[in-house]
Coordinates of C-alpha atoms in Angstrom, one line a residue:
Chain A
M1 CA 29.0 -2.4 -5.1
P2 CA 26.1 -1.9 -2.6
S3 CA 24.7 -4.5 -0.3
Y4 CA 21.2 -4.4 1.1
N5 CA 19.0 -6.4 3.4
L6 CA 16.3 -7.8 1.2
Y7 CA 12.8 -7.7 2.8
M8 CA 10.6 -9.8 0.6
G9 CA 7.3 -9.6 2.6
C10 CA 4.8 -12.4 1.9
S11 CA 3.1 -11.6 -1.3
V12 CA 6.0 -11.5 -3.8
P13 CA 7.4 -14.9 -2.8
A14 CA 4.0 -16.6 -2.6
N15 CA 2.3 -15.0 -5.7
Y16 CA 4.9 -13.4 -7.9
P17 CA 8.1 -15.3 -8.2
N18 CA 8.4 -13.7 -11.6
Y19 CA 8.9 -10.3 -9.8
E20 CA 11.4 -11.9 -7.4
T21 CA 13.5 -13.6 -10.1
S22 CA 13.6 -10.5 -12.3
L23 CA 14.6 -8.4 -9.2
F24 CA 17.6 -10.7 -8.6
R25 CA 18.7 -10.7 -12.2
V26 CA 18.5 -6.9 -12.5
A27 CA 20.4 -6.5 -9.2
D28 CA 23.0 -9.0 -10.5
K29 CA 23.7 -6.9 -13.6
F30 CA 24.9 -4.1 -11.3
G31 CA 26.7 -6.2 -8.8
I32 CA 24.1 -5.4 -6.2
E33 CA 24.2 -7.8 -3.3
L34 CA 20.7 -8.7 -1.9
I35 CA 20.8 -10.5 1.4
Y36 CA 17.5 -12.2 2.4
M37 CA 16.7 -11.1 5.9
E38 CA 16.8 -13.8 8.6
G39 CA 14.0 -14.4 11.0
V40 CA 11.4 -12.0 9.6
S41 CA 8.0 -12.5 8.0
C42 CA 5.1 -10.3 7.1
C43 CA 4.6 -6.5 7.6
G44 CA 1.0 -7.0 8.6
S45 CA -0.4 -4.8 5.8
P46 CA -2.7 -1.8 6.4
N47 CA -5.2 -4.3 7.9
L48 CA -3.0 -4.9 10.9
R49 CA -2.4 -1.1 11.2
A50 CA -6.2 -0.7 11.3
I51 CA -6.9 -3.1 14.1
D52 CA -3.7 -3.2 16.1
Y53 CA -1.5 -0.2 15.8
M54 CA 0.8 -1.2 18.6
G55 CA 1.3 -4.7 17.1
W56 CA 2.0 -3.2 13.7
L57 CA 4.6 -0.9 15.2
I58 CA 6.3 -3.7 17.0
V59 CA 6.6 -6.2 14.2
N60 CA 7.9 -3.6 11.7
A61 CA 10.2 -2.0 14.3
R62 CA 11.6 -5.5 14.8
T63 CA 12.3 -6.0 11.1
L64 CA 14.1 -2.6 11.1
A65 CA 16.1 -3.6 14.2
V66 CA 17.1 -7.0 12.7
A67 CA 18.5 -5.1 9.7
E68 CA 20.4 -2.7 11.9
K69 CA 22.6 -5.7 13.0
N70 CA 24.6 -5.7 9.8
G71 CA 24.1 -2.0 9.1
H72 CA 22.7 -2.3 5.5
D73 CA 19.6 -0.5 4.4
I74 CA 16.5 -2.5 3.8
V75 CA 15.2 -2.8 0.2
T76 CA 11.8 -4.2 -0.7
P77 CA 10.0 -4.8 -4.0
C78 CA 6.6 -4.3 -2.4
N79 CA 4.9 -0.9 -2.0
G80 CA 2.9 -2.3 1.0
C81 CA 5.9 -3.5 2.9
F82 CA 7.7 -0.2 2.0
G83 CA 4.7 1.8 3.2
S84 CA 4.6 -0.1 6.5
L85 CA 8.3 -0.1 7.2
K86 CA 8.8 3.6 6.2
D87 CA 5.8 4.8 8.2
V88 CA 6.9 2.9 11.3
Y89 CA 10.5 4.2 10.8
H90 CA 9.3 7.8 10.4
F91 CA 6.8 7.6 13.3
L92 CA 9.3 6.1 15.8
I93 CA 12.1 8.5 14.8
H94 CA 9.7 11.4 15.6
N95 CA 7.9 10.0 18.7
A96 CA 10.3 9.2 21.6
D97 CA 7.6 8.0 23.9
Y98 CA 6.3 5.3 21.4
R99 CA 9.9 4.4 20.6
E100 CA 10.5 3.6 24.3
K101 CA 7.3 1.6 24.5
V102 CA 8.2 -0.4 21.4
N103 CA 11.7 -1.0 22.5
A104 CA 10.5 -2.3 25.9
E105 CA 8.6 -5.0 23.9
L106 CA 11.5 -5.6 21.5
K107 CA 13.9 -6.1 24.4
K108 CA 12.2 -9.4 25.1
T109 CA 13.2 -10.6 21.6
G110 CA 16.8 -9.4 22.0
V111 CA 16.8 -6.5 19.6
E112 CA 16.4 -2.7 19.8
F113 CA 15.2 -0.1 17.3
K114 CA 17.7 2.7 16.9
G115 CA 16.8 4.1 13.5
T116 CA 20.3 3.6 12.1
I117 CA 19.3 2.1 8.7
K118 CA 16.5 3.2 6.3
P119 CA 13.8 1.1 4.7
R120 CA 13.7 1.8 0.9
H121 CA 11.9 0.6 -2.1
F122 CA 14.2 -1.3 -4.4
I123 CA 13.6 1.1 -7.4
E124 CA 14.6 4.1 -5.3
A125 CA 17.9 2.4 -4.3
L126 CA 18.5 1.5 -7.9
Y127 CA 17.9 5.0 -9.1
N128 CA 19.9 6.8 -6.3
D129 CA 22.8 4.3 -5.6
I130 CA 23.4 3.0 -9.2
G131 CA 22.1 5.9 -11.2
I132 CA 20.6 6.4 -14.6
D133 CA 23.9 6.7 -16.4
E134 CA 25.1 3.2 -15.2
I135 CA 21.7 1.7 -16.0
K136 CA 21.7 3.2 -19.5
K137 CA 25.0 1.4 -20.2
K138 CA 23.3 -2.0 -19.7
I139 CA 20.3 -1.3 -22.0
T140 CA 20.9 -3.5 -25.0
K141 CA 17.4 -4.0 -26.3
P142 CA 15.8 -0.6 -26.1
L143 CA 12.0 -0.3 -26.0
D144 CA 12.0 2.6 -28.3
G145 CA 8.6 4.1 -28.9
V146 CA 6.6 1.8 -26.6
G147 CA 4.1 3.7 -24.6
I148 CA 4.1 2.6 -21.0
A149 CA 1.6 3.9 -18.3
I150 CA 3.1 3.8 -14.8
H151 CA 0.9 2.8 -11.9
Y152 CA 3.0 4.2 -9.0
G153 CA 0.8 2.8 -6.2
C154 CA -0.4 4.8 -3.2
H155 CA 2.0 3.6 -0.6
L156 CA 5.0 4.4 -2.7
L157 CA 4.0 8.0 -3.1
R158 CA 2.0 8.9 -0.1
P159 CA 2.1 10.4 2.5
K160 CA 4.9 12.1 0.8
D161 CA 6.5 13.5 3.9
V162 CA 6.8 9.9 5.1
T163 CA 7.7 8.0 1.9
E164 CA 10.0 10.7 0.5
F165 CA 9.6 9.1 -2.9
K166 CA 9.6 11.2 -6.0
P167 CA 7.5 10.0 -9.0
E168 CA 10.3 11.2 -11.3
I169 CA 12.3 8.2 -10.2
F170 CA 9.9 5.8 -11.6
E171 CA 9.6 7.8 -14.9
A172 CA 13.4 8.0 -15.3
L173 CA 13.6 4.2 -14.9
I174 CA 11.1 3.7 -17.7
R175 CA 12.6 6.4 -20.0
V176 CA 16.1 4.9 -19.7
T177 CA 14.8 1.8 -21.5
G178 CA 13.9 4.0 -24.5
A179 CA 10.1 3.6 -23.8
S180 CA 7.9 6.7 -23.5
V181 CA 5.9 7.4 -20.3
V182 CA 2.2 7.7 -21.2
E183 CA 0.6 10.4 -19.0
Y184 CA -3.0 9.7 -18.0
P185 CA -5.5 11.6 -15.8
L186 CA -5.8 9.0 -13.0
W187 CA -2.1 8.4 -12.5
K188 CA -2.3 9.1 -8.8
Q189 CA -5.4 7.0 -8.1
C190 CA -5.6 3.8 -6.1
C191 CA -5.9 0.4 -7.8
G192 CA -8.5 -0.7 -5.2
A193 CA -6.5 -3.6 -3.8
T194 CA -7.0 -2.5 -0.1
V195 CA -10.8 -2.7 -0.2
L196 CA -10.9 -6.1 -1.8
P197 CA -11.6 -7.8 1.6
V198 CA -14.5 -5.5 2.5
N199 CA -16.1 -4.6 -0.9
E200 CA -15.1 -6.6 -4.0
E201 CA -17.4 -4.7 -6.3
L202 CA -15.8 -1.4 -5.4
A203 CA -12.3 -2.8 -5.8
I204 CA -13.2 -4.0 -9.3
R205 CA -14.7 -0.6 -10.2
L206 CA -11.4 1.1 -9.1
A207 CA -9.3 -1.2 -11.2
R208 CA -11.5 -0.5 -14.1
D209 CA -11.2 3.3 -13.7
K210 CA -7.5 2.9 -13.7
L211 CA -7.3 0.6 -16.7
K212 CA -9.7 2.7 -18.7
S213 CA -7.8 5.9 -18.0
M214 CA -4.5 4.3 -19.1
K215 CA -5.9 2.7 -22.2
E216 CA -7.7 5.8 -23.4
A217 CA -4.4 7.7 -23.0
G218 CA -2.8 5.3 -25.5
A219 CA -0.8 3.0 -23.2
V220 CA 0.5 -0.2 -24.8
F221 CA 1.2 -1.7 -21.4
T222 CA 1.5 -0.8 -17.8
T223 CA 4.1 -1.2 -15.1
V224 CA 3.9 -1.6 -11.4
S225 CA 6.2 -1.8 -8.4
C226 CA 3.9 -3.7 -6.1
P227 CA 2.5 -7.2 -6.0
A228 CA -0.9 -6.1 -4.7
C229 CA -1.3 -3.4 -7.4
G230 CA 0.0 -5.9 -10.0
N231 CA -2.5 -8.5 -8.9
Q232 CA -5.3 -6.0 -9.0
L233 CA -4.6 -4.6 -12.4
D234 CA -3.6 -7.9 -14.1
L235 CA -6.0 -10.4 -12.6
Q236 CA -9.0 -8.1 -12.5
Q237 CA -8.8 -7.7 -16.3
L238 CA -10.1 -11.3 -16.4
G239 CA -12.9 -10.4 -14.0
L240 CA -13.8 -7.3 -16.0
K241 CA -14.7 -9.4 -18.9
E242 CA -17.4 -11.0 -16.9
S243 CA -18.7 -8.1 -14.8
Y244 CA -18.5 -5.3 -17.3
G245 CA -18.1 -7.2 -20.6
E246 CA -15.0 -5.2 -21.3
E247 CA -11.6 -6.3 -22.6
Y248 CA -8.6 -4.2 -22.0
N249 CA -5.7 -6.4 -23.1
L250 CA -3.3 -4.2 -21.3
P251 CA -0.3 -6.3 -20.1
V252 CA 0.9 -5.5 -16.6
L253 CA 4.6 -5.9 -16.0
F254 CA 6.7 -5.4 -12.9
I255 CA 9.3 -2.7 -13.3
T256 CA 12.2 -5.3 -13.0
Q257 CA 10.7 -7.3 -15.8
I258 CA 10.8 -4.3 -18.1
L259 CA 14.3 -3.4 -17.1
G260 CA 15.4 -7.0 -17.5
L261 CA 13.9 -7.3 -21.0
A262 CA 15.5 -4.0 -22.0
M263 CA 18.8 -5.4 -20.7
G264 CA 18.5 -8.3 -23.1
M265 CA 17.0 -10.9 -20.8
G266 CA 14.8 -13.5 -22.3
D267 CA 11.1 -13.6 -21.5
D268 CA 11.6 -16.8 -19.5
E269 CA 14.3 -15.2 -17.4
V270 CA 11.9 -12.5 -16.3
G271 CA 9.1 -15.0 -15.9
L272 CA 6.8 -13.4 -18.4
E273 CA 4.6 -16.6 -18.7
M274 CA 3.3 -15.9 -15.2
N275 CA 1.7 -12.6 -16.2
R276 CA -2.0 -13.3 -16.8
V277 CA -2.6 -10.8 -19.6
P278 CA -0.3 -12.0 -22.3
A279 CA 2.6 -9.6 -22.9
D280 CA 2.6 -10.0 -26.7
P281 CA 2.9 -6.3 -27.6
I282 CA 6.3 -6.0 -25.9
L283 CA 7.6 -9.3 -27.2
K284 CA 6.6 -8.4 -30.7
H285 CA 8.4 -5.2 -30.3
L286 CA 11.5 -6.9 -29.0
S287 CA 11.6 -9.5 -31.8
G288 CA 10.7 -7.0 -34.5
Chain B
M1 CA -39.5 31.4 -14.2
T2 CA -42.9 29.9 -14.6
E3 CA -45.4 30.3 -11.8
T4 CA -47.4 27.2 -10.7
E5 CA -50.6 27.0 -8.8
E6 CA -49.3 24.2 -6.6
K7 CA -47.1 25.1 -3.6
A8 CA -43.8 23.3 -3.4
D9 CA -43.4 20.7 -0.7
P10 CA -41.5 21.7 2.4
P11 CA -37.8 21.2 1.8
A12 CA -36.6 17.6 2.5
V13 CA -34.6 17.3 5.7
M14 CA -31.0 17.4 4.5
I15 CA -29.3 16.5 7.7
E16 CA -30.6 14.4 10.6
P17 CA -30.7 16.6 13.8
I18 CA -27.9 15.9 16.1
D19 CA -28.9 14.7 19.6
I20 CA -26.7 16.7 21.8
S21 CA -27.2 14.4 24.8
K22 CA -25.4 11.6 22.8
L23 CA -22.3 13.6 22.1
D24 CA -19.0 12.6 23.8
P25 CA -17.0 15.7 24.6
D26 CA -13.9 13.6 25.2
F27 CA -13.9 12.0 21.8
R28 CA -12.0 14.8 20.1
E29 CA -9.2 14.8 22.7
G30 CA -9.0 11.0 22.5
I31 CA -8.3 11.1 18.8
R32 CA -6.0 14.1 19.2
S33 CA -3.8 12.1 21.6
M34 CA -3.6 9.1 19.2
P35 CA -0.8 8.7 16.5
N36 CA -0.8 11.6 14.1
G37 CA -4.1 13.0 15.5
E38 CA -2.6 16.4 16.7
E39 CA -3.7 18.5 13.8
L40 CA -7.4 17.3 14.0
S41 CA -8.8 20.6 15.3
A42 CA -7.1 22.6 12.5
C43 CA -9.8 21.4 10.1
F44 CA -11.8 24.3 8.7
A45 CA -14.3 22.1 6.8
C46 CA -13.2 23.1 3.3
S47 CA -14.0 19.5 2.1
T48 CA -10.9 19.3 -0.1
C49 CA -10.4 15.8 1.4
T50 CA -13.8 14.8 0.1
A51 CA -13.0 16.2 -3.3
A52 CA -9.7 14.2 -3.3
C53 CA -11.3 10.9 -2.3
P54 CA -11.9 8.6 -5.3
I55 CA -14.8 6.8 -3.5
A56 CA -16.5 9.5 -1.3
N57 CA -19.4 9.7 -3.8
T58 CA -20.5 6.3 -2.5
W59 CA -20.3 7.2 1.2
K60 CA -23.1 8.3 3.4
Y61 CA -20.7 10.3 5.6
K62 CA -18.0 12.0 3.5
P63 CA -14.4 12.4 4.8
H64 CA -14.9 16.1 5.8
Q65 CA -18.1 15.2 7.6
L66 CA -16.4 12.4 9.5
I67 CA -13.7 14.8 10.7
R68 CA -16.4 17.3 11.7
M69 CA -18.3 14.5 13.5
I70 CA -15.1 13.7 15.5
L71 CA -14.8 17.3 16.5
L72 CA -18.4 17.4 17.6
G73 CA -18.0 14.3 19.6
M74 CA -20.2 11.9 17.6
R75 CA -18.2 8.9 18.8
E76 CA -20.9 6.3 18.3
E77 CA -21.7 7.3 14.7
V78 CA -18.0 7.5 13.7
L79 CA -16.9 4.3 15.2
S80 CA -19.8 2.3 13.9
S81 CA -19.6 3.7 10.4
E82 CA -18.7 1.4 7.6
E83 CA -16.9 4.3 5.9
I84 CA -13.8 4.0 8.1
W85 CA -13.4 0.4 6.9
L86 CA -13.9 1.3 3.3
C87 CA -11.1 3.8 3.3
L88 CA -8.7 2.8 0.6
T89 CA -5.8 4.2 2.7
C90 CA -4.6 5.9 -0.5
F91 CA -3.7 9.1 1.4
E92 CA -5.1 11.4 -1.3
C93 CA -7.2 13.3 1.3
Q94 CA -4.3 13.7 3.7
E95 CA -1.9 14.8 1.0
R96 CA -4.2 17.6 -0.2
C97 CA -5.4 18.9 3.1
P98 CA -4.4 22.6 3.3
Q99 CA -4.4 22.5 7.1
N100 CA -2.2 19.4 7.3
V101 CA -4.8 17.3 9.0
R102 CA -3.7 13.8 8.7
V103 CA -7.1 12.5 7.6
T104 CA -6.1 9.0 6.6
D105 CA -4.0 8.5 9.7
I106 CA -7.0 9.7 11.8
F107 CA -9.2 7.1 10.1
F108 CA -6.7 4.5 11.2
D109 CA -7.0 5.8 14.7
C110 CA -10.8 5.5 14.5
K111 CA -10.5 1.9 13.3
N112 CA -8.2 1.1 16.2
L113 CA -10.8 2.5 18.7
A114 CA -13.5 0.6 16.9
A115 CA -11.4 -2.6 17.1
E116 CA -10.9 -2.0 20.8
E117 CA -14.7 -2.2 21.1
S118 CA -14.8 -5.3 18.8
M119 CA -16.5 -3.4 16.0
I120 CA -14.6 -5.0 13.2
P121 CA -15.9 -6.3 9.9
D122 CA -15.9 -10.1 9.8
S123 CA -13.6 -10.2 6.8
I124 CA -11.0 -8.2 8.7
V125 CA -11.3 -10.5 11.8
G126 CA -10.6 -13.3 9.3
L127 CA -7.4 -11.6 8.2
A128 CA -6.4 -11.1 11.8
K129 CA -6.9 -14.8 12.4
E130 CA -4.8 -15.7 9.3
L131 CA -2.0 -13.4 10.5
L132 CA -2.0 -15.0 13.9
D133 CA -2.2 -18.6 12.6
K134 CA 0.2 -18.4 9.7
G135 CA 2.4 -15.4 10.6
Q136 CA 1.9 -13.9 7.2
L137 CA -1.0 -13.0 4.8
Y138 CA 0.3 -15.1 1.9
V139 CA 2.0 -18.5 2.2
V140 CA 4.0 -20.1 -0.5
T141 CA 2.0 -23.0 -1.8
A142 CA 3.3 -23.5 -5.4
D143 CA 7.0 -24.0 -4.5
W144 CA 7.5 -25.6 -8.0
E145 CA 6.7 -22.3 -9.5
R146 CA 9.5 -20.7 -7.5
E147 CA 11.9 -23.5 -8.6
D148 CA 10.8 -22.9 -12.2
M149 CA 12.0 -19.3 -11.7
D150 CA 15.4 -20.4 -10.4
L151 CA 14.4 -19.5 -6.8
E152 CA 14.7 -21.5 -3.6
P153 CA 11.5 -23.4 -3.1
E154 CA 11.2 -21.9 0.4
V155 CA 11.8 -18.3 1.1
P156 CA 15.3 -18.0 2.6
G157 CA 15.3 -16.5 6.1
L158 CA 11.6 -16.6 6.6
S159 CA 10.5 -17.2 10.2
T160 CA 7.0 -16.6 11.4
E161 CA 7.4 -17.5 15.1
E162 CA 8.5 -14.1 16.3
F163 CA 5.8 -12.3 14.4
K164 CA 3.1 -14.6 15.8
A165 CA 4.5 -14.3 19.4
I166 CA 4.3 -10.5 19.1
L167 CA 0.8 -10.4 17.8
K168 CA -0.4 -12.9 20.4
G169 CA 0.4 -10.3 23.1
T170 CA -1.2 -7.3 21.4
R171 CA -4.7 -6.5 20.4
T172 CA -4.7 -9.0 17.5
G173 CA -4.4 -11.8 20.1
R174 CA -7.4 -10.4 22.0
I175 CA -9.5 -10.0 18.9
V176 CA -8.8 -13.5 17.6
G177 CA -8.8 -15.1 21.1
G178 CA -12.2 -13.5 22.0
D179 CA -13.6 -15.2 18.9
E180 CA -12.8 -18.7 19.9

């Protein structure tokens, strides 16, 4: 069974241990080995890319180079980390002059970027390396008839020549649980997390647009594959009560929590009590 | 159409006149030589990027205008604009550009040029400081929460020293250092 270098980034371990634990439990079901990477930390986020392109290239190239030592691909549960690592990977593969500059810096830390392993989002690895047929065999508590809206997240999908991620992957992982995918007009739109530091009001408006679009299309709950998007859609629902006087009551679950529940895991095993908007609809369905 | 006695006011000025003496003819080439800036001059101003942007309706300068301003050499206006910092980095503009102009990437280039001239919003300088001090954006504080979830209280393998050392030697170090 496959082994991967696990790049956690900073947000999941600090803010969403429910995502981390459900990730491990789902991986375990398929005998996937996840090896925490040694000696790495943050990807820097788009904020670092904005102010210090070279620094952003070097720290992410270093992470890739560390993974090259054991030869396993990197998987990450965070769209932001995935976006940074994949963009740097893609850029350095196609720009020899920058690759040289970056490697000159990395030499001081004893590693070299060669581009021999790929950074991947965990759900893409699950879909391509395990496959829907194998996943289907483990579904013991199907979510038949539950309408789920997928928030894919910008940095999972775009730029598509860089991310190489197909939205169908996410949809297949939801459909395999027996749930139906609720299509909604703003499915491609940003959750607003990135502008939170510079304009909170705008960030809240964007979260609202998203939630409204999902709710109006009939979603019972929504799923994400990113801690920043999860935070934005889940936590901001509390804020929206104050700022707009609106209640959405739309539970936001990480994809591994949904897969875990459909594989028969208990709500405590996937850490459901940490999700801010109570996930009652799905629990009612599972116990009913 | 109804005729009125009164004459209409002269049309409001839609666009501020551009002061040609302030244009920087090297700006366009500067951006073109930056990461993913090559396709810049392929822009034919169709404004699909602006139609794709979920927040352009709140911007003074729309994405297609910013690209045009770069091509014209309006360096000062672009680099001091708040729009480049409000960019969601959602890549919708870039994905839909029929000319393959990497619009979002180009706004990243603009922010890097602005950063080199210390024109960075305070909140982003704050984040740079956090990155340099802590070596990550988020730090585990509630380790009991992790233990509750059957996880190691500290993230296995995490080391922030190398990250901090790298950024100390790049622009982040200069931005934060210059502040102290």
